[in-house]
Short mmCIF file of C-alpha atoms in Angstrom, two decimals:
data_model
loop_
_atom_site.label_atom_id
_atom_site.label_comp_id
_atom_site.label_asym_id
_atom_site.label_seq_id
_atom_site.Cartn_x
_atom_site.Cartn_y
_atom_site.Cartn_z
CA MET A 1 -11.15 -64.74 73.70
CA MET A 2 -14.01 -63.49 71.55
CA LEU A 3 -12.22 -64.77 68.44
CA LEU A 4 -11.88 -68.22 69.99
CA SER A 5 -15.56 -68.24 70.95
CA LEU A 6 -16.56 -67.17 67.44
CA LEU A 7 -14.33 -69.82 65.86
CA SER A 8 -15.69 -72.46 68.22
CA GLY A 9 -19.24 -71.44 67.32
CA LEU A 10 -18.51 -71.63 63.61
CA ILE A 11 -16.96 -75.09 63.96
CA MET A 12 -19.89 -76.29 66.04
CA GLY A 13 -22.38 -74.84 63.54
CA ALA A 14 -20.56 -76.45 60.63
CA ALA A 15 -20.54 -79.79 62.46
CA VAL A 16 -24.28 -79.56 63.13
CA LEU A 17 -25.01 -78.67 59.50
CA PHE A 18 -22.87 -81.58 58.31
CA VAL A 19 -24.68 -84.03 60.58
CA LEU A 20 -28.04 -82.69 59.42
CA TYR A 21 -27.03 -82.94 55.75
CA ARG A 22 -25.30 -86.30 55.94
CA TRP A 23 -27.53 -88.29 58.29
CA VAL A 24 -30.48 -86.57 60.01
CA ILE A 25 -32.38 -85.14 57.02
CA PRO A 26 -31.76 -88.15 54.72
CA MET A 27 -33.10 -90.45 57.44
CA ALA A 28 -36.08 -88.16 58.07
CA VAL A 29 -37.14 -88.13 54.42
CA GLN A 30 -36.72 -91.90 53.91
CA TYR A 31 -40.43 -92.51 54.52
CA HIS A 32 -42.00 -89.45 52.85
CA GLY A 33 -42.10 -89.36 49.06
CA GLY A 34 -42.66 -85.65 48.57
CA LEU A 35 -39.95 -84.66 51.04
CA ALA A 36 -37.54 -87.24 49.63
CA LEU A 37 -37.92 -85.88 46.10
CA LEU A 38 -37.68 -82.27 47.28
CA TRP A 39 -34.55 -82.95 49.34
CA HIS A 40 -32.67 -85.23 46.95
CA ASP A 41 -33.87 -84.08 43.56
CA VAL A 42 -33.99 -80.33 44.17
CA ILE A 43 -32.07 -79.09 47.22
CA VAL A 44 -29.11 -81.48 47.29
CA GLU A 45 -28.73 -81.74 43.53
CA ARG A 46 -28.69 -77.96 43.03
CA ALA A 47 -26.31 -77.44 45.94
CA LEU A 48 -23.84 -80.05 44.66
CA ASP A 49 -24.13 -78.79 41.09
CA THR A 50 -23.14 -75.33 42.34
CA LEU A 51 -20.36 -76.51 44.66
CA THR A 52 -18.76 -78.98 42.25
CA ARG A 53 -19.59 -77.24 38.98
CA THR A 54 -20.67 -80.62 37.64
CA SER A 55 -24.08 -82.20 37.08
CA ARG A 56 -25.46 -85.25 38.87
CA PRO A 57 -25.22 -87.35 35.67
CA GLN A 58 -21.55 -86.33 35.34
CA ARG A 59 -20.94 -87.43 38.92
CA ILE A 60 -22.64 -90.75 38.21
CA LEU A 61 -20.44 -91.23 35.14
CA LYS A 62 -17.33 -90.52 37.22
CA ALA A 63 -18.43 -93.18 39.73
CA VAL A 64 -18.80 -95.67 36.86
CA GLN A 65 -15.40 -94.81 35.43
CA THR A 66 -13.80 -95.07 38.87
CA LYS A 67 -15.50 -98.21 40.21
CA ALA A 68 -16.78 -100.26 37.26
CA THR A 69 -14.90 -102.55 34.89
CA VAL A 70 -15.02 -101.80 31.18
CA GLY A 71 -17.18 -104.37 29.41
CA ASP A 72 -18.80 -105.64 32.63
CA PRO A 73 -22.47 -104.50 32.79
CA GLN A 74 -23.03 -105.84 36.30
CA SER A 75 -20.12 -103.82 37.66
CA VAL A 76 -21.66 -100.69 36.08
CA ILE A 77 -24.99 -101.41 37.79
CA THR A 78 -23.25 -102.09 41.11
CA ALA A 79 -21.20 -98.89 40.88
CA ILE A 80 -24.28 -96.74 40.24
CA ASP A 81 -26.29 -98.44 42.99
CA HIS A 82 -23.46 -97.92 45.50
CA PHE A 83 -23.09 -94.28 44.48
CA CYS A 84 -26.83 -93.64 44.81
CA ARG A 85 -27.18 -95.38 48.17
CA HIS A 86 -24.06 -94.06 49.84
CA ARG A 87 -23.05 -90.86 48.06
CA GLU A 88 -25.87 -89.15 46.18
CA TRP A 89 -29.43 -90.24 45.46
CA ALA A 90 -30.59 -90.37 41.84
CA MET A 91 -33.86 -91.35 40.20
CA ASN A 92 -32.79 -94.57 38.51
CA VAL A 93 -35.15 -97.51 38.76
CA GLY A 94 -32.73 -98.67 41.48
CA ASP A 95 -31.64 -102.05 42.78
CA GLU A 96 -34.89 -103.13 44.47
CA LYS A 97 -37.24 -102.35 41.58
CA GLY A 98 -34.40 -103.27 39.24
CA SER A 99 -34.70 -106.89 40.32
CA ILE A 100 -38.39 -106.78 39.31
CA LEU A 101 -37.41 -105.27 35.96
CA ASP A 102 -34.86 -108.07 35.52
CA SER A 103 -37.47 -110.75 36.22
CA VAL A 104 -39.90 -109.27 33.67
CA VAL A 105 -37.18 -109.04 31.00
CA ASN A 106 -36.22 -112.67 31.65
CA GLU A 107 -39.88 -113.73 31.55
CA VAL A 108 -40.68 -111.92 28.29
CA SER A 109 -37.30 -112.61 26.61
CA PRO A 110 -37.99 -109.73 24.21
CA VAL A 111 -36.40 -109.20 20.83
CA THR A 112 -37.55 -105.59 20.53
CA VAL A 113 -37.61 -103.27 23.55
CA LEU A 114 -38.61 -99.62 23.76
CA GLU A 115 -37.44 -97.63 26.77
CA LEU A 116 -38.97 -94.21 27.31
CA GLY A 117 -36.59 -92.16 29.46
CA THR A 118 -32.91 -93.11 29.37
CA TYR A 119 -31.55 -90.68 31.98
CA CYS A 120 -28.00 -91.95 32.63
CA GLY A 121 -28.47 -95.38 31.08
CA TYR A 122 -28.83 -97.41 34.28
CA SER A 123 -32.04 -99.22 33.33
CA THR A 124 -30.87 -99.45 29.72
CA VAL A 125 -27.87 -101.46 30.88
CA ARG A 126 -30.05 -103.59 33.18
CA ILE A 127 -32.32 -104.49 30.25
CA ALA A 128 -29.70 -104.88 27.51
CA ARG A 129 -27.48 -107.23 29.52
CA LEU A 130 -30.35 -109.76 29.72
CA LEU A 131 -31.44 -109.70 26.07
CA PRO A 132 -31.04 -112.75 23.83
CA PRO A 133 -28.70 -112.60 20.82
CA GLY A 134 -30.02 -110.36 18.05
CA ALA A 135 -32.31 -108.38 20.36
CA CYS A 136 -32.01 -104.63 20.93
CA VAL A 137 -33.24 -101.74 23.04
CA ILE A 138 -34.37 -98.49 21.47
CA THR A 139 -34.17 -95.91 24.23
CA LEU A 140 -35.50 -92.36 23.97
CA GLU A 141 -34.11 -89.44 25.96
CA PHE A 142 -35.38 -85.88 25.64
CA ASN A 143 -32.44 -84.20 27.45
CA PRO A 144 -29.28 -84.11 25.26
CA ASP A 145 -27.00 -83.73 28.30
CA TYR A 146 -28.44 -86.90 29.85
CA ALA A 147 -28.15 -88.69 26.50
CA ALA A 148 -24.46 -87.78 26.23
CA ILE A 149 -23.76 -89.30 29.65
CA ALA A 150 -25.90 -92.36 28.93
CA ARG A 151 -23.95 -93.11 25.75
CA GLN A 152 -20.73 -93.22 27.76
CA VAL A 153 -22.26 -95.40 30.49
CA ILE A 154 -23.65 -97.83 27.89
CA LYS A 155 -20.31 -97.94 26.07
CA TRP A 156 -18.47 -98.55 29.37
CA SER A 157 -20.75 -101.53 29.97
CA GLY A 158 -19.91 -102.96 26.55
CA LEU A 159 -23.53 -103.08 25.40
CA GLU A 160 -23.54 -100.40 22.72
CA ASP A 161 -24.24 -103.03 20.01
CA LYS A 162 -27.55 -103.86 21.70
CA VAL A 163 -28.72 -100.29 22.25
CA GLN A 164 -29.94 -97.53 19.95
CA LEU A 165 -30.18 -94.27 21.86
CA VAL A 166 -32.35 -91.58 20.29
CA GLU A 167 -32.57 -87.97 21.41
CA GLY A 168 -35.89 -86.18 21.26
CA ALA A 169 -39.45 -86.12 22.50
CA SER A 170 -41.32 -89.41 22.69
CA GLY A 171 -44.39 -87.88 21.10
CA ASP A 172 -42.31 -86.87 18.07
CA TRP A 173 -40.43 -90.16 17.68
CA ILE A 174 -43.10 -92.80 18.28
CA PRO A 175 -44.95 -92.18 14.98
CA TRP A 176 -41.65 -92.67 13.10
CA MET A 177 -40.52 -95.87 14.81
CA LYS A 178 -41.65 -98.25 12.07
CA GLU A 179 -40.20 -96.17 9.26
CA HIS A 180 -36.94 -95.20 10.98
CA PHE A 181 -36.06 -98.45 12.76
CA GLY A 182 -38.03 -101.03 10.80
CA VAL A 183 -39.80 -102.16 13.97
CA GLN A 184 -43.24 -103.68 13.47
CA ALA A 185 -44.13 -103.85 17.17
CA PHE A 186 -42.39 -104.01 20.54
CA ASP A 187 -42.31 -107.03 22.82
CA LEU A 188 -41.58 -104.91 25.88
CA VAL A 189 -42.04 -101.21 26.61
CA PHE A 190 -40.46 -99.72 29.74
CA LEU A 191 -41.98 -96.38 30.73
CA ASP A 192 -39.74 -94.27 32.95
CA HIS A 193 -39.89 -90.75 31.53
CA TRP A 194 -42.16 -87.78 32.30
CA LYS A 195 -45.05 -89.23 34.28
CA GLU A 196 -47.68 -87.11 32.52
CA ARG A 197 -46.54 -88.71 29.24
CA TYR A 198 -47.24 -92.32 30.27
CA LEU A 199 -50.87 -92.33 29.16
CA PRO A 200 -50.64 -90.24 25.96
CA ASP A 201 -47.58 -92.18 24.81
CA THR A 202 -49.28 -95.50 25.51
CA LYS A 203 -52.26 -94.41 23.43
CA LEU A 204 -49.89 -93.19 20.70
CA LEU A 205 -48.12 -96.55 20.67
CA GLU A 206 -51.51 -98.20 20.25
CA GLU A 207 -52.52 -95.86 17.43
CA CYS A 208 -49.24 -96.49 15.61
CA GLY A 209 -49.62 -100.25 15.87
CA LEU A 210 -46.43 -100.61 17.92
CA ILE A 211 -48.22 -102.64 20.60
CA GLN A 212 -49.35 -106.13 19.60
CA LYS A 213 -51.09 -108.96 21.40
CA GLY A 214 -48.71 -110.07 24.15
CA THR A 215 -46.73 -106.81 24.35
CA VAL A 216 -45.79 -106.05 27.94
CA LEU A 217 -45.85 -102.49 29.27
CA LEU A 218 -43.81 -102.00 32.45
CA ALA A 219 -44.24 -98.61 34.11
CA ASP A 220 -42.01 -97.27 36.88
CA ASN A 221 -42.89 -94.74 39.62
CA VAL A 222 -46.61 -95.39 39.37
CA ILE A 223 -47.09 -94.49 43.06
CA CYS A 224 -44.30 -91.97 43.68
CA PRO A 225 -44.41 -89.45 42.06
CA GLY A 226 -47.43 -91.31 40.69
CA THR A 227 -49.33 -91.82 37.42
CA PRO A 228 -53.02 -92.02 38.41
CA ASP A 229 -54.46 -91.46 34.93
CA TYR A 230 -52.23 -94.17 33.44
CA LEU A 231 -53.14 -96.65 36.18
CA GLU A 232 -56.84 -95.97 35.75
CA TYR A 233 -56.51 -96.61 32.03
CA VAL A 234 -54.56 -99.89 32.06
CA ARG A 235 -56.41 -101.31 35.07
CA ASN A 236 -59.87 -100.65 33.66
CA SER A 237 -59.25 -101.30 29.98
CA PRO A 238 -60.52 -104.65 28.63
CA HIS A 239 -57.45 -104.70 26.41
CA TYR A 240 -54.92 -105.06 29.25
CA ASN A 241 -54.24 -107.54 32.02
CA SER A 242 -52.52 -105.40 34.64
CA GLN A 243 -50.60 -106.30 37.79
CA TYR A 244 -48.96 -104.10 40.42
CA TYR A 245 -45.56 -105.01 41.88
CA ARG A 246 -45.20 -103.27 45.20
CA SER A 247 -41.74 -101.98 46.05
CA HIS A 248 -40.08 -98.74 47.18
CA LEU A 249 -38.94 -95.51 45.61
CA GLU A 250 -35.35 -96.03 44.58
CA TYR A 251 -32.92 -96.07 47.52
CA THR A 252 -35.63 -95.09 50.07
CA LYS A 253 -38.38 -96.68 52.20
CA VAL A 254 -41.17 -94.76 50.43
CA GLU A 255 -43.77 -96.99 48.79
CA ASP A 256 -43.57 -97.12 45.02
CA GLY A 257 -43.95 -99.86 42.47
CA LEU A 258 -44.04 -101.09 38.92
CA GLU A 259 -47.21 -101.76 36.92
CA LYS A 260 -46.97 -104.63 34.44
CA SER A 261 -49.68 -104.55 31.78
CA VAL A 262 -50.01 -107.24 29.09
CA PHE A 263 -51.83 -106.14 25.94
CA LEU A 264 -54.57 -108.66 25.12
CA GLY A 265 -55.42 -107.33 21.67
CA TYR A 266 -58.63 -105.77 20.35
#
C-alpha cells in the first residue's frame, strides 16, 4: 500500500513538473524579458544540454536536417522558426523581427553586407537569400562551435556561395576587412552579437572607413537585453538618421525592436 502511494506521488509529481516545464513557466515568462532569458537561455538550455549530451545549436541543426529541404533557404528558416516556437527557444532574430530585417534588405538591395554575430546562421540565411546576383555577406562569429553549425546550416540552404563566414572577434577582424576581403565599405551592417560591442564596433567601422554615406546599420535586441549606449550614440549623432522598429523578443511577447540607422556622412 505504501509502495503504491509512493509510486502515485512520484507520478503525480512528475506530471506537475512536466506541466510546469512545458506550459506554465513558458507562458509566465512570455511577457518578462529578464525571466524569459533566464528561463530559456540558462535553465532550459543547460538542462537539455545535460540530458541530451548535445548543444542547442546541434539540436537546431538536427531540426534543419530533419525538416528542411536541401537548397531551399525558406524551408531552413521555417524549420528553425518552428523548432524555436514549439520545441526550444533560441536567440535568433526570429520570424517577427525577421520580416523587418527582410524589408530592410529589400529596401537597401546591398552588394556588401557585414553581419556581426552568426550564431547558427539563421539571420545569415535570411539576408543571403534576398541578395542580388554578385552580392555577398561577410558574417563574423566568435564561437567556433557556433560557426561549425552555421556553416552546415548555410550549406543546407544552398547559399554558401553568397556567404563568407569568419571566426574570431569583431574587434580583431574589422581593421583587416579592406585588406583581407577587398571591401571598400559596407552597404548594410547587421549587429546581432555581444550587446556591449555594438557601440565600440560601430566606432571602429567608422574609423576604418567601412561605413560610407548611405550605409545602413541595423541593430537587433536594442531593448531586450538592450543597448542603451549604442542607442544614445546613433540617435543623438548628427551623422545618423535613426529609426526604431518596435517588435518583440524572438518567439515571446516581450517588447524588443530593431534600430535602423542611416549614415549621413561627415
